[in-house]
Amino acid sequence: MSVAYIRDLPGITSLALGCETAGQVKENAALIGVKAISPAGTDAIRALGKRVPIQEAMDRILGKK
C-alpha cells in the first residue's frame, strides 16, 4: 500500500526501492503494478499522517522516543 500511495502522488515520476536479492527485485517490481488506492483511501492515509507530526514519527522509527 505504501508503494501505491507514494507512486500515485502528484509530481512523483519514479521510485527507488532498495533490495539485496533477486527475489526482492521481483517483489519490488510487482509492487509497482499494484492497483491504485481509492480517493477515499488516499484521504484516510493523509488524515492519519496529519495526526502524527513527521519529526515524532521519525523519532519513533529511530528509537529516540
mmCIF file of C-alpha atoms in Angstrom:
data_model
loop_
_atom_site.group_PDB
_atom_site.id
_atom_site.type_symbol
_atom_site.label_atom_id
_atom_site.label_comp_id
_atom_site.label_asym_id
_atom_site.label_seq_id
_atom_site.Cartn_x
_atom_site.Cartn_y
_atom_site.Cartn_z
ATOM 1 C CA MET A 1 0.000 0.000 0.000
ATOM 2 C CA SER A 2 2.814 2.422 0.801
ATOM 3 C CA VAL A 3 4.344 1.995 -2.657
ATOM 4 C CA ALA A 4 0.988 2.637 -4.348
ATOM 5 C CA TYR A 5 0.402 5.718 -2.199
ATOM 6 C CA ILE A 6 3.776 7.287 -2.964
ATOM 7 C CA ARG A 7 3.756 6.188 -6.629
ATOM 8 C CA ASP A 8 0.446 7.928 -7.247
ATOM 9 C CA LEU A 9 1.233 11.253 -5.553
ATOM 10 C CA PRO A 10 1.184 14.207 -7.944
ATOM 11 C CA GLY A 11 4.667 15.018 -9.211
ATOM 12 C CA ILE A 12 6.183 11.596 -8.475
ATOM 13 C CA THR A 13 7.779 10.218 -11.631
ATOM 14 C CA SER A 14 9.895 7.383 -10.229
ATOM 15 C CA LEU A 15 10.618 5.383 -7.083
ATOM 16 C CA ALA A 16 13.883 3.981 -5.739
ATOM 17 C CA LEU A 17 13.162 0.775 -3.845
ATOM 18 C CA GLY A 18 16.060 -0.890 -2.056
ATOM 19 C CA CYS A 19 16.797 -4.565 -2.454
ATOM 20 C CA GLU A 20 19.602 -7.028 -1.767
ATOM 21 C CA THR A 21 18.456 -10.188 -3.538
ATOM 22 C CA ALA A 22 16.979 -11.174 -6.881
ATOM 23 C CA GLY A 23 13.805 -12.162 -5.050
ATOM 24 C CA GLN A 24 13.462 -8.676 -3.610
ATOM 25 C CA VAL A 25 13.885 -7.181 -7.090
ATOM 26 C CA LYS A 26 10.964 -9.312 -8.288
ATOM 27 C CA GLU A 27 8.848 -8.393 -5.249
ATOM 28 C CA ASN A 28 9.552 -4.691 -5.709
ATOM 29 C CA ALA A 29 8.772 -4.870 -9.430
ATOM 30 C CA ALA A 30 5.422 -6.483 -8.599
ATOM 31 C CA LEU A 31 4.642 -3.674 -6.140
ATOM 32 C CA ILE A 32 4.882 -1.101 -8.920
ATOM 33 C CA GLY A 33 1.936 -2.743 -10.666
ATOM 34 C CA VAL A 34 -0.447 -2.863 -7.709
ATOM 35 C CA LYS A 35 -3.876 -1.295 -8.018
ATOM 36 C CA ALA A 36 -4.206 2.392 -7.193
ATOM 37 C CA ILE A 37 -5.592 3.339 -3.804
ATOM 38 C CA SER A 38 -9.094 4.800 -3.961
ATOM 39 C CA PRO A 39 -9.517 8.538 -3.383
ATOM 40 C CA ALA A 40 -11.192 7.723 -0.046
ATOM 41 C CA GLY A 41 -8.239 5.531 0.914
ATOM 42 C CA THR A 42 -5.784 8.267 -0.024
ATOM 43 C CA ASP A 43 -7.750 10.762 2.071
ATOM 44 C CA ALA A 44 -7.704 8.355 5.029
ATOM 45 C CA ILE A 45 -3.924 7.937 4.775
ATOM 46 C CA ARG A 46 -3.445 11.703 4.634
ATOM 47 C CA ALA A 47 -5.670 12.146 7.688
ATOM 48 C CA LEU A 48 -3.573 9.627 9.621
ATOM 49 C CA GLY A 49 -0.408 11.433 8.598
ATOM 50 C CA LYS A 50 -1.721 14.699 9.974
ATOM 51 C CA ARG A 51 -2.283 13.133 13.398
ATOM 52 C CA VAL A 52 1.408 12.362 13.953
ATOM 53 C CA PRO A 53 3.975 15.071 13.182
ATOM 54 C CA ILE A 54 6.766 13.828 10.901
ATOM 55 C CA GLN A 55 9.511 14.505 13.460
ATOM 56 C CA GLU A 56 7.692 12.458 16.089
ATOM 57 C CA ALA A 57 7.234 9.604 13.626
ATOM 58 C CA MET A 58 10.924 9.674 12.668
ATOM 59 C CA ASP A 59 11.975 9.755 16.325
ATOM 60 C CA ARG A 60 9.877 6.643 16.959
ATOM 61 C CA ILE A 61 11.368 4.873 13.943
ATOM 62 C CA LEU A 62 14.892 5.749 15.053
ATOM 63 C CA GLY A 63 14.201 4.728 18.650
ATOM 64 C CA LYS A 64 14.579 8.222 20.072
ATOM 65 C CA LYS A 65 11.203 8.065 21.847
#
